[in-house]
């Protein structure tokens, strides 16, 4: 076994050191060792950047009543509908962003594209905070608002799938569930931060000042946040899987010696691989992996129906249908999100031990079984019952947001992972996630039954269970197209020994 990266006692492992160049099925297979210090930087950089992105994307929803008065003055009740239309516009742009940023990430690298999405989102959010009101420039005001939301949605189309891919490729096989769960930690933290800033501003700033300048504060904060996020992400390194696939890292002397022993060297060629045409990349990204792409869409549909029911629909549902005041209704949802933030990493760690699929099956089963009781509990009356019912919905969501960041990237090979995942994720989110609040509210309005949104969740749970049936268990296994990865030298040696014994 060749120990590259100075495996001797007291010396540090290089980030992408290779271990165990032994024959498996006729070719040498390496084990990538991820240095802990770089892994911490990767997790923090990805999660913090993701938090800032979702702060930017979420504050719009929390300021809908104020924005409707600023940009659609004089339209009465239609102003809120128009503002929600602007909110939905971002979901139209998300698949476009996924179709552009995803394949671009497979060509240029994950790190570069994630830096681009970070600054693009910050520019879109900051731009919204600088738009003059309707009273100042007339119809140009909502038109510029639409442009800002499209920029936000375009950026988001490349952000989350890229962050999942990047963090998943950096994680050791035995800890991928735990480490990638921090991505959702960042997402929910961004939502909570956005809600906290928006609620503070609307509570502290007088109404006239709020309509004049106060509403801009949460959006203008995106400027410095974006610079911080950009700084953090430019300090990150490219993922080992992408470097190995494209041959863009330096080949060590030890790897060259391994190739001279008579075995086929697994070190990638240092020359740039030939570029695929747009048609070839579309074929490889969408047509060839159609089965895992459909599985991905099914899983994302279930996740996002539950996610947007909790984060976007429930604040309105608790106030409009249950009859709670708006601020307590929002605080109940935020309280549940804080609980989820605290326990998401434990769900990810559990998936490393027992597998992703058992937790996903549990989530789908809870959605089917617990949705009606949750809505009945919410409508029972009182703050405690409302919190308990909302928490029950949140616990079903936990089964998905603690495991999907490690499950979805493992569906696709490394050369199309970012692109296929971005397209599948954003199409499912736009068609099903973004429309969930509208469908749920329409069902209540059409039937007069406040429990009926539970059946929307049940349908999503059934779709998810079917998708899990076709999902191969990937816990503690290498990502497709990538060599095994270990958290440290000792784990790499043990893994190499196990593989040698198995042969």
Short mmCIF file of C-alpha atoms in Angstrom, two decimals:
data_model
loop_
_atom_site.label_atom_id
_atom_site.label_comp_id
_atom_site.label_asym_id
_atom_site.label_seq_id
_atom_site.Cartn_x
_atom_site.Cartn_y
_atom_site.Cartn_z
CA UNK A 1 0.00 0.00 0.00
CA UNK A 2 1.37 3.40 -0.97
CA UNK A 3 0.88 6.07 1.72
CA UNK A 4 0.98 9.41 -0.11
CA UNK A 5 0.85 12.60 1.95
CA UNK A 6 3.35 11.56 4.62
CA UNK A 7 1.49 9.02 6.68
CA UNK A 8 4.36 8.84 9.19
CA UNK A 9 3.58 9.68 12.80
CA UNK A 10 3.28 13.40 13.55
CA UNK A 11 2.81 14.46 9.94
CA UNK A 12 -0.38 15.73 8.38
CA UNK A 13 -2.24 14.04 5.58
CA UNK A 14 -2.54 15.95 2.35
CA UNK A 15 -6.13 16.84 1.47
CA UNK A 16 -6.49 14.35 -1.30
CA UNK A 17 -3.86 11.78 -0.39
CA UNK A 18 -4.37 8.31 -1.88
CA UNK A 19 -4.11 5.07 0.05
CA UNK A 20 -4.45 1.43 -0.78
CA UNK A 21 -3.58 1.33 -4.49
CA UNK A 22 -4.63 -2.29 -4.76
CA UNK A 23 -6.25 -4.22 -7.49
CA UNK A 24 -10.04 -4.54 -7.33
CA UNK A 25 -11.53 -6.07 -10.40
CA UNK A 26 -8.32 -5.66 -12.37
CA UNK A 27 -7.53 -2.04 -11.57
CA UNK A 28 -5.96 -0.10 -8.76
CA UNK A 29 -8.34 1.64 -6.41
CA UNK A 30 -7.40 4.54 -4.18
CA UNK A 31 -8.81 5.71 -0.89
CA UNK A 32 -9.07 9.47 -0.54
CA UNK A 33 -8.24 10.82 2.90
CA UNK A 34 -9.92 14.09 3.84
CA UNK A 35 -7.87 16.21 6.23
CA UNK A 36 -10.04 17.31 9.22
CA UNK A 37 -8.97 20.97 9.15
CA UNK A 38 -9.98 21.35 5.51
CA UNK A 39 -13.18 19.41 6.10
CA UNK A 40 -14.22 21.86 8.81
CA UNK A 41 -13.57 24.77 6.47
CA UNK A 42 -15.61 23.09 3.75
CA UNK A 43 -18.58 22.46 6.04
CA UNK A 44 -18.57 25.95 7.53
CA UNK A 45 -18.06 27.64 4.17
CA UNK A 46 -20.85 25.71 2.49
CA UNK A 47 -23.33 25.94 5.36
CA UNK A 48 -22.70 29.64 6.05
CA UNK A 49 -22.98 30.47 2.37
CA UNK A 50 -26.18 28.47 2.12
CA UNK A 51 -27.57 30.25 5.19
CA UNK A 52 -26.92 33.63 3.58
CA UNK A 53 -28.53 32.52 0.32
CA UNK A 54 -31.70 31.40 2.07
CA UNK A 55 -31.79 34.51 4.21
CA UNK A 56 -31.84 36.50 0.97
CA UNK A 57 -34.47 34.28 -0.61
CA UNK A 58 -36.74 34.07 2.45
CA UNK A 59 -37.02 37.66 3.68
CA UNK A 60 -39.32 38.53 0.76
CA UNK A 61 -41.97 36.11 2.04
CA UNK A 62 -41.84 37.57 5.55
CA UNK A 63 -42.37 41.14 4.25
CA UNK A 64 -45.25 40.47 1.85
CA UNK A 65 -47.78 42.83 3.56
CA UNK A 66 -45.31 45.73 3.56
CA UNK A 67 -43.99 45.08 0.06
CA UNK A 68 -47.54 44.99 -1.30
CA UNK A 69 -48.11 48.55 -0.05
CA UNK A 70 -44.80 49.86 -1.37
CA UNK A 71 -44.88 48.39 -4.88
CA UNK A 72 -48.62 47.97 -5.55
CA UNK A 73 -50.13 51.01 -3.87
CA UNK A 74 -53.76 51.68 -4.66
CA UNK A 75 -54.65 48.16 -5.78
CA UNK A 76 -56.50 47.21 -2.59
CA UNK A 77 -56.73 43.50 -1.88
CA UNK A 78 -55.16 42.77 -5.25
CA UNK A 79 -51.83 44.13 -3.99
CA UNK A 80 -51.21 41.03 -1.85
CA UNK A 81 -52.04 38.74 -4.77
CA UNK A 82 -49.66 40.71 -6.99
CA UNK A 83 -46.91 40.44 -4.37
CA UNK A 84 -47.36 36.69 -4.07
CA UNK A 85 -47.09 36.55 -7.86
CA UNK A 86 -43.70 38.22 -7.54
CA UNK A 87 -42.78 35.65 -4.91
CA UNK A 88 -43.75 32.83 -7.27
CA UNK A 89 -41.74 34.38 -10.12
CA UNK A 90 -38.52 33.22 -8.47
CA UNK A 91 -39.68 29.62 -8.82
CA UNK A 92 -40.10 30.09 -12.56
CA UNK A 93 -36.46 31.13 -12.81
CA UNK A 94 -35.12 28.31 -10.63
CA UNK A 95 -35.15 25.57 -13.31
CA UNK A 96 -33.42 27.96 -15.70
CA UNK A 97 -30.72 28.58 -13.13
CA UNK A 98 -30.40 24.84 -12.56
CA UNK A 99 -30.08 24.13 -16.28
CA UNK A 100 -27.28 26.72 -16.60
CA UNK A 101 -25.40 26.54 -13.31
CA UNK A 102 -25.62 22.74 -12.95
CA UNK A 103 -23.89 21.71 -16.19
CA UNK A 104 -21.54 24.67 -15.72
CA UNK A 105 -20.55 23.21 -12.35
CA UNK A 106 -19.76 19.91 -14.06
CA UNK A 107 -17.52 21.76 -16.51
CA UNK A 108 -15.83 24.53 -14.50
CA UNK A 109 -16.00 23.08 -11.02
CA UNK A 110 -18.31 23.19 -8.04
CA UNK A 111 -16.42 25.86 -6.09
CA UNK A 112 -16.40 28.44 -8.87
CA UNK A 113 -20.09 28.14 -9.59
CA UNK A 114 -21.03 28.30 -5.91
CA UNK A 115 -19.11 31.57 -5.63
CA UNK A 116 -21.05 32.90 -8.62
CA UNK A 117 -24.43 31.91 -7.15
CA UNK A 118 -23.48 33.58 -3.86
CA UNK A 119 -22.73 36.97 -5.37
CA UNK A 120 -25.64 36.74 -7.84
CA UNK A 121 -28.13 36.23 -5.01
CA UNK A 122 -26.61 39.09 -3.02
CA UNK A 123 -26.86 41.43 -6.01
CA UNK A 124 -30.51 40.50 -6.63
CA UNK A 125 -31.48 41.02 -2.99
CA UNK A 126 -29.51 44.23 -2.61
CA UNK A 127 -31.05 45.51 -5.83
CA UNK A 128 -34.57 44.97 -4.46
CA UNK A 129 -33.66 47.09 -1.44
CA UNK A 130 -32.64 49.97 -3.73
CA UNK A 131 -35.78 50.07 -5.93
CA UNK A 132 -37.82 53.30 -5.66
CA UNK A 133 -41.45 52.94 -4.61
CA UNK A 134 -44.46 52.86 -6.93
CA UNK A 135 -45.29 56.42 -5.95
CA UNK A 136 -41.85 57.54 -7.16
CA UNK A 137 -41.49 55.81 -10.55
CA UNK A 138 -44.85 54.16 -11.25
CA UNK A 139 -45.02 50.82 -13.07
CA UNK A 140 -41.20 50.65 -13.30
CA UNK A 141 -41.15 49.86 -9.61
CA UNK A 142 -42.95 46.47 -9.74
CA UNK A 143 -41.13 45.70 -13.00
CA UNK A 144 -37.76 46.12 -11.29
CA UNK A 145 -39.06 44.08 -8.37
CA UNK A 146 -39.90 41.27 -10.79
CA UNK A 147 -36.38 41.48 -12.23
CA UNK A 148 -34.88 41.24 -8.75
CA UNK A 149 -36.95 38.16 -7.91
CA UNK A 150 -35.97 36.50 -11.18
CA UNK A 151 -32.30 37.08 -10.35
CA UNK A 152 -32.86 35.55 -6.91
CA UNK A 153 -34.57 32.50 -8.35
CA UNK A 154 -31.94 32.12 -11.05
CA UNK A 155 -29.22 32.08 -8.40
CA UNK A 156 -31.08 29.64 -6.15
CA UNK A 157 -31.36 27.24 -9.09
CA UNK A 158 -27.63 26.62 -8.88
CA UNK A 159 -27.07 27.03 -5.15
CA UNK A 160 -28.66 24.17 -3.25
CA UNK A 161 -27.89 21.34 -5.68
CA UNK A 162 -24.34 22.61 -5.98
CA UNK A 163 -23.91 22.83 -2.21
CA UNK A 164 -25.20 19.26 -1.80
CA UNK A 165 -22.84 18.03 -4.50
CA UNK A 166 -19.84 19.91 -3.19
CA UNK A 167 -20.26 18.93 0.45
CA UNK A 168 -21.15 15.32 -0.41
CA UNK A 169 -17.99 14.96 -2.50
CA UNK A 170 -15.87 16.32 0.33
CA UNK A 171 -17.32 14.02 2.99
CA UNK A 172 -15.82 10.68 4.08
CA UNK A 173 -18.08 7.75 3.21
CA UNK A 174 -18.70 6.82 6.85
CA UNK A 175 -19.76 10.35 7.88
CA UNK A 176 -21.48 11.73 4.78
CA UNK A 177 -24.96 11.75 6.31
CA UNK A 178 -23.86 13.68 9.38
CA UNK A 179 -21.67 16.18 7.53
CA UNK A 180 -24.11 16.98 4.72
CA UNK A 181 -26.93 17.47 7.25
CA UNK A 182 -25.21 20.71 8.23
CA UNK A 183 -26.32 22.06 4.88
CA UNK A 184 -29.95 21.98 6.06
CA UNK A 185 -28.77 23.43 9.35
CA UNK A 186 -27.65 26.43 7.31
CA UNK A 187 -30.84 26.54 5.24
CA UNK A 188 -33.18 26.64 8.22
CA UNK A 189 -30.87 29.07 10.02
CA UNK A 190 -31.16 31.39 7.03
CA UNK A 191 -34.94 31.20 7.15
CA UNK A 192 -34.96 31.91 10.89
CA UNK A 193 -32.50 34.78 10.52
CA UNK A 194 -34.59 36.32 7.74
CA UNK A 195 -37.76 35.98 9.77
CA UNK A 196 -36.08 37.43 12.86
CA UNK A 197 -34.74 40.47 10.99
CA UNK A 198 -38.05 41.07 9.18
CA UNK A 199 -40.09 40.69 12.38
CA UNK A 200 -37.77 43.01 14.31
CA UNK A 201 -37.89 45.69 11.66
CA UNK A 202 -41.69 45.58 11.29
CA UNK A 203 -42.12 45.66 15.08
CA UNK A 204 -39.62 48.40 15.94
CA UNK A 205 -39.92 50.81 12.99
CA UNK A 206 -43.09 53.00 12.91
CA UNK A 207 -45.49 52.23 10.06
CA UNK A 208 -44.84 55.36 8.00
CA UNK A 209 -41.08 55.00 8.33
CA UNK A 210 -41.42 51.29 7.53
CA UNK A 211 -43.16 52.06 4.25
CA UNK A 212 -40.66 54.82 3.45
CA UNK A 213 -37.29 53.25 4.25
CA UNK A 214 -37.56 50.64 7.00
CA UNK A 215 -38.56 47.80 4.68
CA UNK A 216 -35.26 48.23 2.82
CA UNK A 217 -33.08 47.28 5.80
CA UNK A 218 -33.41 43.46 5.54
CA UNK A 219 -32.61 43.64 1.82
CA UNK A 220 -29.66 46.01 2.17
CA UNK A 221 -28.12 43.70 4.76
CA UNK A 222 -27.63 41.27 1.85
CA UNK A 223 -24.77 43.44 0.56
CA UNK A 224 -22.27 42.83 3.38
CA UNK A 225 -23.59 39.29 3.88
CA UNK A 226 -22.88 38.55 0.23
CA UNK A 227 -19.31 39.85 0.52
CA UNK A 228 -18.75 37.67 3.59
CA UNK A 229 -20.17 34.65 1.79
CA UNK A 230 -18.07 35.33 -1.29
CA UNK A 231 -14.92 35.62 0.82
CA UNK A 232 -15.69 32.34 2.58
CA UNK A 233 -16.35 30.48 -0.64
CA UNK A 234 -13.32 31.74 -2.51
CA UNK A 235 -11.20 30.22 0.28
CA UNK A 236 -12.66 26.78 -0.34
CA UNK A 237 -10.92 24.12 -2.44
CA UNK A 238 -12.39 22.15 -5.30
CA UNK A 239 -13.95 18.80 -4.44
CA UNK A 240 -11.70 15.72 -4.73
CA UNK A 241 -14.23 13.92 -6.94
CA UNK A 242 -14.30 16.73 -9.51
CA UNK A 243 -10.51 17.04 -9.55
CA UNK A 244 -10.08 13.30 -10.04
CA UNK A 245 -12.70 13.18 -12.77
CA UNK A 246 -11.24 16.09 -14.75
CA UNK A 247 -7.57 15.46 -13.94
CA UNK A 248 -7.05 19.02 -12.71
CA UNK A 249 -5.04 18.21 -9.60
CA UNK A 250 -1.32 17.61 -9.55
CA UNK A 251 -0.32 13.97 -9.80
CA UNK A 252 2.03 13.04 -6.98
CA UNK A 253 5.35 11.25 -7.49
CA UNK A 254 4.02 8.29 -5.53
CA UNK A 255 1.12 7.84 -7.92
CA UNK A 256 3.54 7.77 -10.85
CA UNK A 257 5.61 5.13 -9.10
CA UNK A 258 2.48 3.06 -8.51
CA UNK A 259 1.85 3.13 -12.23
CA UNK A 260 5.38 1.87 -12.89
CA UNK A 261 4.88 -1.32 -10.90
CA UNK A 262 2.99 -2.94 -13.74
CA UNK A 263 -0.52 -2.23 -12.45
CA UNK A 264 -2.81 0.15 -14.23
CA UNK A 265 -2.39 3.50 -12.51
CA UNK A 266 -5.62 5.02 -11.27
CA UNK A 267 -4.19 8.52 -11.23
CA UNK A 268 -6.06 10.73 -13.69
CA UNK A 269 -4.22 12.13 -16.59
CA UNK A 270 -3.01 15.65 -15.95
CA UNK A 271 -4.26 16.82 -19.34
CA UNK A 272 -7.69 18.37 -19.68
CA UNK A 273 -10.37 15.90 -20.82
CA UNK A 274 -12.15 16.73 -24.07
CA UNK A 275 -15.09 19.08 -23.72
CA UNK A 276 -18.57 17.79 -24.47
CA UNK A 277 -20.83 19.68 -26.83
CA UNK A 278 -24.08 21.13 -25.51
CA UNK A 279 -26.03 18.30 -27.15
CA UNK A 280 -23.74 15.66 -25.66
CA UNK A 281 -23.95 17.23 -22.22
CA UNK A 282 -27.76 17.37 -22.41
CA UNK A 283 -27.85 13.72 -23.41
CA UNK A 284 -25.49 12.70 -20.62
CA UNK A 285 -27.20 14.94 -18.03
CA UNK A 286 -30.90 14.35 -18.74
CA UNK A 287 -31.47 11.45 -21.13
CA UNK A 288 -29.07 8.75 -19.93
CA UNK A 289 -29.73 9.03 -16.17
CA UNK A 290 -33.53 9.26 -16.57
CA UNK A 291 -34.27 6.59 -13.96
CA UNK A 292 -32.37 8.15 -11.04
CA UNK A 293 -33.56 11.55 -12.27
CA UNK A 294 -37.19 10.45 -11.81
CA UNK A 295 -36.37 8.98 -8.40
CA UNK A 296 -34.78 12.30 -7.43
CA UNK A 297 -37.85 14.23 -8.55
CA UNK A 298 -40.12 11.95 -6.51
CA UNK A 299 -38.05 12.37 -3.36
CA UNK A 300 -37.81 16.14 -3.82
CA UNK A 301 -41.57 16.43 -4.40
CA UNK A 302 -42.26 14.78 -1.05
CA UNK A 303 -39.66 16.86 0.75
CA UNK A 304 -40.76 20.18 -0.71
CA UNK A 305 -44.50 19.66 -0.23
CA UNK A 306 -43.81 19.09 3.47
CA UNK A 307 -41.17 21.82 3.60
CA UNK A 308 -43.25 24.57 2.00
CA UNK A 309 -46.33 23.55 3.93
CA UNK A 310 -44.42 24.22 7.14
CA UNK A 311 -42.22 27.18 6.22
CA UNK A 312 -44.43 29.12 3.78
CA UNK A 313 -48.04 28.02 4.25
CA UNK A 314 -48.34 27.43 7.98
CA UNK A 315 -47.77 31.05 9.13
CA UNK A 316 -50.71 32.11 6.95
CA UNK A 317 -52.76 29.01 7.81
CA UNK A 318 -52.40 29.54 11.55
CA UNK A 319 -53.53 33.15 11.28
CA UNK A 320 -56.18 32.92 8.55
CA UNK A 321 -57.76 29.51 9.23
CA UNK A 322 -56.96 28.77 12.87
CA UNK A 323 -57.47 32.37 13.95
CA UNK A 324 -54.20 33.04 15.77
CA UNK A 325 -52.68 36.54 15.67
CA UNK A 326 -50.09 36.91 12.90
CA UNK A 327 -47.04 37.39 15.12
CA UNK A 328 -47.68 34.40 17.42
CA UNK A 329 -48.44 32.29 14.34
CA UNK A 330 -45.06 33.16 12.86
CA UNK A 331 -43.30 32.57 16.19
CA UNK A 332 -44.83 29.08 16.44
CA UNK A 333 -43.39 28.14 13.05
CA UNK A 334 -40.05 29.70 13.92
CA UNK A 335 -40.00 27.79 17.21
CA UNK A 336 -40.47 24.50 15.37
CA UNK A 337 -37.71 25.44 12.93
CA UNK A 338 -35.34 26.16 15.81
CA UNK A 339 -36.11 22.69 17.23
CA UNK A 340 -35.32 21.15 13.85
CA UNK A 341 -32.06 23.09 13.60
CA UNK A 342 -30.98 21.59 16.91
CA UNK A 343 -31.64 17.97 15.96
CA UNK A 344 -30.94 17.80 12.21
CA UNK A 345 -27.28 16.74 12.69
CA UNK A 346 -28.40 13.86 14.91
CA UNK A 347 -30.70 12.65 12.13
CA UNK A 348 -27.80 12.79 9.70
CA UNK A 349 -25.56 10.86 12.08
CA UNK A 350 -28.27 8.22 12.53
CA UNK A 351 -28.47 7.76 8.76
CA UNK A 352 -24.76 6.91 8.75
CA UNK A 353 -25.44 4.12 11.22
CA UNK A 354 -28.70 2.55 10.06
CA UNK A 355 -28.87 3.79 6.45
CA UNK A 356 -30.70 6.56 4.57
CA UNK A 357 -33.62 4.47 3.34
CA UNK A 358 -34.99 3.42 6.76
CA UNK A 359 -35.20 7.08 7.78
CA UNK A 360 -36.79 8.06 4.46
CA UNK A 361 -39.36 5.27 4.81
CA UNK A 362 -40.09 6.50 8.32
CA UNK A 363 -40.60 10.04 7.03
CA UNK A 364 -42.96 8.92 4.28
CA UNK A 365 -44.91 6.78 6.75
CA UNK A 366 -45.20 9.67 9.20
CA UNK A 367 -46.44 11.98 6.45
CA UNK A 368 -49.16 9.48 5.53
CA UNK A 369 -50.16 8.59 9.09
CA UNK A 370 -49.59 11.81 11.05
CA UNK A 371 -50.77 14.58 8.69
CA UNK A 372 -54.47 14.40 9.56
CA UNK A 373 -53.82 14.19 13.34
CA UNK A 374 -51.42 17.15 13.02
CA UNK A 375 -54.04 19.34 11.34
CA UNK A 376 -56.69 18.24 13.82
CA UNK A 377 -54.37 19.15 16.66
CA UNK A 378 -53.59 22.56 15.17
CA UNK A 379 -57.31 23.29 14.89
CA UNK A 380 -58.08 22.09 18.43
CA UNK A 381 -57.57 25.59 19.79
CA UNK A 382 -54.87 27.25 21.86
CA UNK A 383 -51.21 28.00 21.35
CA UNK A 384 -49.95 24.74 22.84
CA UNK A 385 -52.07 22.58 20.53
CA UNK A 386 -51.05 24.69 17.54
CA UNK A 387 -47.37 24.28 18.43
CA UNK A 388 -47.74 20.52 18.98
CA UNK A 389 -49.45 20.00 15.61
CA UNK A 390 -46.88 22.16 13.83
CA UNK A 391 -44.06 20.28 15.54
CA UNK A 392 -45.52 16.99 14.32
CA UNK A 393 -45.30 18.26 10.73
CA UNK A 394 -41.77 19.43 11.47
CA UNK A 395 -40.68 16.01 12.70
CA UNK A 396 -41.83 14.43 9.44
CA UNK A 397 -39.76 17.06 7.61
CA UNK A 398 -36.74 16.15 9.76
CA UNK A 399 -36.61 12.68 8.20
CA UNK A 400 -36.04 14.27 4.80
CA UNK A 401 -33.85 17.28 5.42
CA UNK A 402 -31.44 15.22 7.55
CA UNK A 403 -30.92 12.55 4.87
CA UNK A 404 -31.64 13.92 1.39
CA UNK A 405 -28.46 16.07 1.21
CA UNK A 406 -26.47 12.80 1.35
CA UNK A 407 -28.98 10.69 -0.62
CA UNK A 408 -29.53 12.82 -3.73
CA UNK A 409 -25.91 13.38 -4.87
CA UNK A 410 -25.35 9.61 -4.56
CA UNK A 411 -27.95 8.99 -7.28
CA UNK A 412 -25.72 10.33 -10.08
CA UNK A 413 -22.18 9.78 -11.43
CA UNK A 414 -19.58 12.46 -10.83
CA UNK A 415 -19.36 13.80 -14.38
CA UNK A 416 -23.05 14.87 -14.47
CA UNK A 417 -23.85 14.97 -10.75
CA UNK A 418 -24.21 18.74 -10.36
CA UNK A 419 -26.14 19.22 -13.60
CA UNK A 420 -28.61 16.35 -13.27
CA UNK A 421 -29.26 17.06 -9.61
CA UNK A 422 -29.78 20.78 -10.24
CA UNK A 423 -32.26 20.16 -13.05
CA UNK A 424 -34.25 17.47 -11.21
CA UNK A 425 -34.29 19.32 -7.90
CA UNK A 426 -35.38 22.67 -9.30
CA UNK A 427 -38.02 21.32 -11.67
CA UNK A 428 -39.61 19.41 -8.78
CA UNK A 429 -39.35 22.41 -6.47
CA UNK A 430 -40.84 24.84 -8.97
CA UNK A 431 -43.75 22.66 -10.05
CA UNK A 432 -44.66 21.15 -6.69
CA UNK A 433 -42.86 23.02 -3.90
CA UNK A 434 -43.55 26.57 -5.00
CA UNK A 435 -47.20 25.82 -5.72
CA UNK A 436 -47.89 24.03 -2.41
CA UNK A 437 -49.17 27.11 -0.51
CA UNK A 438 -51.42 28.05 -3.43
CA UNK A 439 -52.83 24.51 -3.79
CA UNK A 440 -53.36 24.12 -0.06
CA UNK A 441 -55.14 27.46 0.33
CA UNK A 442 -57.27 26.76 -2.75
CA UNK A 443 -58.32 23.38 -1.34
CA UNK A 444 -59.42 25.01 1.91
CA UNK A 445 -61.26 27.78 0.08
CA UNK A 446 -62.95 25.34 -2.30
CA UNK A 447 -64.05 22.77 0.27
CA UNK A 448 -64.41 24.85 3.40
CA UNK A 449 -62.59 22.07 5.25
CA UNK A 450 -59.49 23.25 7.15
CA UNK A 451 -58.14 19.68 7.35
CA UNK A 452 -58.00 19.06 3.61
CA UNK A 453 -54.33 20.18 3.14
CA UNK A 454 -53.40 17.06 5.11
CA UNK A 455 -54.46 14.96 2.13
CA UNK A 456 -52.05 16.86 -0.08
CA UNK A 457 -49.29 15.80 2.32
CA UNK A 458 -50.54 12.20 2.28
CA UNK A 459 -50.34 12.11 -1.52
CA UNK A 460 -46.78 13.46 -1.33
CA UNK A 461 -45.88 10.79 1.24
CA UNK A 462 -47.09 8.02 -1.06
CA UNK A 463 -45.02 9.43 -3.94
CA UNK A 464 -42.00 9.52 -1.64
CA UNK A 465 -42.43 5.92 -0.48
CA UNK A 466 -42.58 4.71 -4.08
CA UNK A 467 -39.42 6.68 -4.85
CA UNK A 468 -37.55 5.19 -1.89
CA UNK A 469 -38.32 1.69 -3.22
CA UNK A 470 -36.17 2.52 -6.26
CA UNK A 471 -33.44 4.25 -4.23
CA UNK A 472 -30.31 2.19 -3.66
CA UNK A 473 -28.89 2.38 -0.17
CA UNK A 474 -25.67 4.41 -0.26
CA UNK A 475 -24.80 4.89 3.40
CA UNK A 476 -21.11 4.24 4.14
CA UNK A 477 -20.42 3.63 0.45
CA UNK A 478 -18.45 5.67 -2.13
CA UNK A 479 -20.28 8.06 -4.42
CA UNK A 480 -20.75 6.72 -7.97
CA UNK A 481 -17.63 7.23 -10.03
CA UNK A 482 -15.49 8.16 -7.02
CA UNK A 483 -12.98 6.13 -5.04
CA UNK A 484 -13.65 5.38 -1.35
CA UNK A 485 -12.93 8.23 1.06
CA UNK A 486 -11.87 8.13 4.68
CA UNK A 487 -11.83 10.59 7.56
CA UNK A 488 -8.26 9.84 8.61
CA UNK A 489 -5.22 7.68 7.97
CA UNK A 490 -6.29 4.92 10.36
CA UNK A 491 -9.72 4.61 8.78
CA UNK A 492 -8.09 4.46 5.34
CA UNK A 493 -5.82 1.61 6.45
CA UNK A 494 -8.75 -0.30 7.95
CA UNK A 495 -10.79 0.18 4.82
CA UNK A 496 -7.95 -0.98 2.59
CA UNK A 497 -7.45 -4.03 4.82
CA UNK A 498 -11.16 -4.88 4.68
CA UNK A 499 -11.19 -4.63 0.89
CA UNK A 500 -8.05 -6.74 0.61
CA UNK A 501 -9.59 -9.37 2.89
CA UNK A 502 -12.81 -9.35 0.89
CA UNK A 503 -10.84 -10.06 -2.27
#
